[in-house]
Phi, psi and omega in degrees: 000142171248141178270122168357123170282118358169144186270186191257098168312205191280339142338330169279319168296004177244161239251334170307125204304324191298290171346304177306297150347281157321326163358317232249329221302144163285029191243120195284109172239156173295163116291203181268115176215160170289342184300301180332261212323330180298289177046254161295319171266357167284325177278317169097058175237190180281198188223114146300109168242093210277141192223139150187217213183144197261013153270050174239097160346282195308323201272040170238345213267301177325315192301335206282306208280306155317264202306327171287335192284098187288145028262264186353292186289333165302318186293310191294310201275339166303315199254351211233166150260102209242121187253164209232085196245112148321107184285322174282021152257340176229091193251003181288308154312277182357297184297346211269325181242065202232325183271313175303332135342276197284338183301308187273333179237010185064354164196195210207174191162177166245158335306134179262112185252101179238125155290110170236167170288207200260000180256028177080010194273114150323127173209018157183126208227141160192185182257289105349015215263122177279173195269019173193150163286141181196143183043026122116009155315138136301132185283161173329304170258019154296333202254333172284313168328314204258325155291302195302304175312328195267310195312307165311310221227014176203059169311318175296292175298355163262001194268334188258355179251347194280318176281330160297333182268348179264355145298316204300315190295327159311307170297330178282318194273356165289138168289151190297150188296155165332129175249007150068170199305117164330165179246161196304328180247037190284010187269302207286337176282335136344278234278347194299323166293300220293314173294000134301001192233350220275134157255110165318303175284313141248041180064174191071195224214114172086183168269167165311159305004176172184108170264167189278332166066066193276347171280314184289353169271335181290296220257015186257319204265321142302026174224141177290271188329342155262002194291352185281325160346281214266342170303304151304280181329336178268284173342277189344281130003295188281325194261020186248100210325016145281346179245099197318085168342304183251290197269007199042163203107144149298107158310149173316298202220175134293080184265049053349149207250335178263358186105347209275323197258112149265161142271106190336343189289169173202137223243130158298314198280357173309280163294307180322335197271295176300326171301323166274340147263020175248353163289266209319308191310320168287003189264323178288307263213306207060014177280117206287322193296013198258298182295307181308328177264350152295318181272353185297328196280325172313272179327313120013272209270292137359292184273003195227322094355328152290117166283159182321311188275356167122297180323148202278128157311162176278305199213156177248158159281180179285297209286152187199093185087354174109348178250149180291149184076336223308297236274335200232040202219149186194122176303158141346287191311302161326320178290300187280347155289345178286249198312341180065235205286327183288341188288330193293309214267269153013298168279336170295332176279326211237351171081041187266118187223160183314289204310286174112177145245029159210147169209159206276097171307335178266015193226050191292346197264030162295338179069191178276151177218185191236084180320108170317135196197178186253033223262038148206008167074174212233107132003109174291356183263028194224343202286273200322318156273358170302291230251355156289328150311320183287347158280308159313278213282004153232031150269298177320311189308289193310357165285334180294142181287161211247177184266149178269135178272136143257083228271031160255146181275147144273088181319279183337288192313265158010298176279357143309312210259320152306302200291329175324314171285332162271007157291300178309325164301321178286357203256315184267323199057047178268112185277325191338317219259348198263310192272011148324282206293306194302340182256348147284331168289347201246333160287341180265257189315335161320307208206015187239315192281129141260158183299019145251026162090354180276181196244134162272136324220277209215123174266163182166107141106024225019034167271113183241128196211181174054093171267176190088353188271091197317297206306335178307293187317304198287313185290313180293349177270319177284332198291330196292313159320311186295327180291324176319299183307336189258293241231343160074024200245137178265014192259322188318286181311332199264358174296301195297290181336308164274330190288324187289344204278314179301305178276350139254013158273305213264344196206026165270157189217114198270316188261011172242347177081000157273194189245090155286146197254063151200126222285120155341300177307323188266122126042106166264139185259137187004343162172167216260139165242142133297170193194065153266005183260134174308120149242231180295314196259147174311072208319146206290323191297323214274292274219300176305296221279338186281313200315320175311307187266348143339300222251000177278329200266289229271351201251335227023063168258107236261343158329289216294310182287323147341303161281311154330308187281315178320304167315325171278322174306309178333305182255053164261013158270301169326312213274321165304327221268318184229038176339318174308308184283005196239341184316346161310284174282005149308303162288334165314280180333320192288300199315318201285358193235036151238174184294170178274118178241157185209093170235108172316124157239138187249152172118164184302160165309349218244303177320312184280342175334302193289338215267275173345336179251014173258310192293338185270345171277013161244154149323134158197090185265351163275337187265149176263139189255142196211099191237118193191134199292334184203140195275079195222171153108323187216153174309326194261016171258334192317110188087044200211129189213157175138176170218122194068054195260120140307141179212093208255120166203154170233122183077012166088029181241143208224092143004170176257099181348133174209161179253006203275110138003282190316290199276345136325272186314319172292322182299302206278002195260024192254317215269119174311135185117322258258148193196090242206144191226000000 
């Protein structure tokens, strides 16, 4: 006889891959529902609010050592109402008691663990707790023993922690008092701190860890004094175990200071975010190892990552098999059963050595293995025998059990991952990469778009939910821009136009100058939060004020810029005070303080081509491009007629329309920004 698998909470009915994770755990848990919270207040306990995402190490490391653990779960379910929250599906919640984290513990992470009363006030927060006291950690249940006990018998006093920490989170979440007209040089003094955070020798930003900051390198590549900046940091990168050697992609982060070691998850919005600053940089630099690691990361994401109906999955995990890495780490031996005669030369090229630079700690007797990596970069009389190892050695790799996907869509993650694909397209002329993005924009309108024209959250299983949420509006309304800018279809900008019409009725705050990163229309949780700081992803507040001068240059809507310059003003101490963390709104700034540039192409697709294979070799991340078989639809087409006719302007002053090649190229080599190798 064998044993019965273990029956299912309430957790089997959601549709999140984490969430799902948990199912099995003997921990009775809620999602985030009003059902939990009655609960809680008909029994009259706290609410355990366990948070984390199913590519996260720790919160597997937790699930393992706890939620599984029946004494553990026996504990949880007598005293708590233990709800279960998926962060990339509530990332509104998530942030909102993210502060109460750091409030308590001076930082913050996953798994994230908060004790609230039964009306939501937080009142004792952490991350981690392992299942023995350790390194001055408390163990799990010490720290539930000592809330269930303070729940009996010092009611008061938690109640006195609850209110304090929910001023703080009030307080953390008000906008800043007005920070009045930026100074005249807030460009160039940015980027002058940031080459203070710069590490010189191995690119990037800070100490170790070292995530790639893929915003702050974006607004980097738009400044002449930063482009060396952020141009090493990419080089770098690229040649370092953060960058999938053999299958291409970005690992989330570095836990090194050279790059070398990642931590294995791989993030859609990591890459789809990088793949548009490694186009640009190769369009500046004309550094071929630039375009090879954009497209390696596309094809990456494409083959591993495209779900059936066209949307992009959220994440890959760390673990393989319950161990990190497993799937991207390589032995010697491993090396020389792929390649044979060929491995001495191969591992020296991938820095594959006995000693290795990585071991699993919870796994030692997995030993040491070797992240591939480049650490003297590939020869050009090597490139041919390079990418033929490397196809042996991620065919062999793809035999190996694989790290788990998390196969829920993300709108926001998505509208990155549009503009990544029109970029590419714009860079390359690649159609591949042009019906890629048209089949995410026609699934995301298919099955996402509600009928007051805003977008929802997240799809899985053909369930589509959770509305209200700026970043869902604002990143896919930029993406759409970019597909405008590539692809020339105007129903795409007129797309862009109603998510911006949403997102300045439903989350502009007039008198405070932000951006909320929730709709008016819903339900406030202890209080309206902004997102103006880059944390991995472009912040939703940053991703509104560029959607604003978008729709100011291509509409002249001088509201929409208005509002843009506020939303930036708002921080213009923050953006001197933490540059780093800001390149979102950096790039707002930069956009509204360069001139207004425009260039039009008229004429059939097959007439504007060459003009259009001229127009991607420059930089040009501020002008607005406008590509259309007859001249209507927009201010900068209205009157303008011919086929395969250019039309270049700045400052509302206009070159003399041409067919010429030569003089196309001169025109754009006149536009400020213009940028050509």
């Amino acid at each position: 006889m064998t044993d019965s698998a273990p029956s299912a909470n309430r957790l089997a009915h959601e549709t999140s891959p984490y969430l799902r994770q948990h199912m099995h755990n003997p921990v009775e848990w809620y999602a985030w529902s009003e059902e939990a919270f009655k609960a809680a207040r008909e029994q009259d306990r706290p609410i355990l609010l366990s948070v984390g995402y199913s590519t996260c190490h720790w919160c597997h490391v937790m699930a393992h050592e706890s939620f599984e653990d029946t004494e553990v779960a026996a504990y949880m379910n007598a005293h708590f109402v233990n709800v279960k929250l998926d962060r990339e599906e509530r990332p509104d919640i998530d942030g909102l008691y993210m502060s109460a984290v750091q409030a308590m513990t001076g930082s913050g992470g996953w798994p994230m663990t908060v004790f609230l009363t039964p009306d939501l006030r937080p009142f004792y927060a952490g991350t981690y707790f392992p299942p023995r006291d350790m390194q001055g950690l408390p163990s799990f249940m010490r720290v539930m023993s000592s809330v269930a006990t303070a729940w009996t018998n010092e009611r008061d006093k938690l109640e006195g922690n609850a209110e304090a920490l929910t001023d703080h989170i009030r307080e953390a979440s008000a906008a800043p008092k007005a920070g009045g007209e930026w100074p005249d040089n807030l460009l160039a003094r940015a980027v002058s701190n940031l080459a203070g955070l710069h590490d010189p020798q191995n690119g990037g930003f800070g100490r170790a860890p070292k995530f790639p900051s893929p915003t702050t390198l974006s607004f980097l590549l738009t400044q002449l004094e930063g482009r060396e900046m952020a141009l090493h940091s990419l080089k770098a990168m690229l040649r370092g175990g953060l960058y999938d050697q053999l299958g291409g992609g970005f690992h989330r982060y570095s836990v090194d200071a050279a790059w070398r070691v990642p931590h294995f998850e791989k993030m859609l919005y990591d890459n789809a975010q990088l793949v548009r600053v490694l186009l640009s940089g190769y369009t500046l630099s004309r550094d071929a190892a630039l375009l090879r690691g954009a497209l390696g990361t596309l094809k990456y994401l494409e083959r591993e990552m495209l779900a059936p109906e066209g949307g992009f999955y959220s994440a890959q995990d760390a673990d393989s098999g319950g161990i990190e890495g497993l799937t991207f780490v390589w032995t010697p031996a491993e090396f020389r059963e792929v390649l044979g005669e060929d491995a001495g030369e191969m591992m020296a090229v991938f820095g594959i050595t006995p000693s290795g630079n990585f071991a699993d700690p919870h796994h030692p007797e997995f030993g040491r293995r070797s992240v591939p990596y480049l650490p003297g970069g590939v020869a050009p009389q090597q490139a041919q025998r390079v990418e033929a190892a490397r196809q042996k050695l991620l065919a062999a790799r793809s035999a190996r059990i694989q790290p788990g996907t998390d196969d829920k869509v993300l709108t926001g993650w998505n509208g990155l991952m549009l503009g990544a694909l029109a970029d590419a397209y714009r860079v390359t002329g690649d159609t591949r990469w042009l019906e890629l993005a048209k089949r995410n924009r026609d699934f995301f309108l298919a099955k996402l778009s509600t009928p007051d024209g805003a977008l929802l959250h997240t799809y899985k299983d053909g369930r589509a939910k959770i509305g209200g949420l700026l970043e869902d509006q604002a990143l896919y309304a930029l993406g759409l821009v970019s597909l405008y800018r590539a692809g020339g279809d105007l129903e795409d900008l007129t797309w862009a136009r109603r998510l911006w019409q949403v997102v300045r009725q439903e989350y502009w705050d007039e008198a405070a100058g932000v951006f909320y990163t929730t709709s008016d229309s819903r339900p406030v949780l202890l209080t309206r939060r902004a997102e103006f700081f880059d944390a991995a992803v472009l912040s939703s507040h940053a991703a509104a004020a560029q959607l604003g001068v978008w729709m100011a240059r291509y509409f002249g809507d001088e509201d929409a810029e208005r509002v843009a310059r506020r939303a930036v003003q708002t921080y213009s101490r923050e953006l001197l005070a933490a540059p780093a963390g800001l390149g979102g709104l950096l790039t707002a700034a930069a956009h509204l303080l360069s001139p207004e540039t425009e260039v039009a192409l008229l004429g059939s697709t097959e007439a504007r081509r060459p003009l259009e294979q001229e127009l991607a070799r420059f930089e040009l991340p501020f002008t607005v491009m406008a590509l259309s078989e007859v001249g209507e639809g927009l201010p900068v087409l209205e009157g303008r007629t011919g086929d395969g006719v250019a039309y270049v302007c700045r400052g509302r002053v206009c070159e003399l329309p041409t067919l010429d090649l030569e003089v196309f190229r001169r025109q754009l080599e006149g536009l400020e920004g213009g940028s050509r190798v």
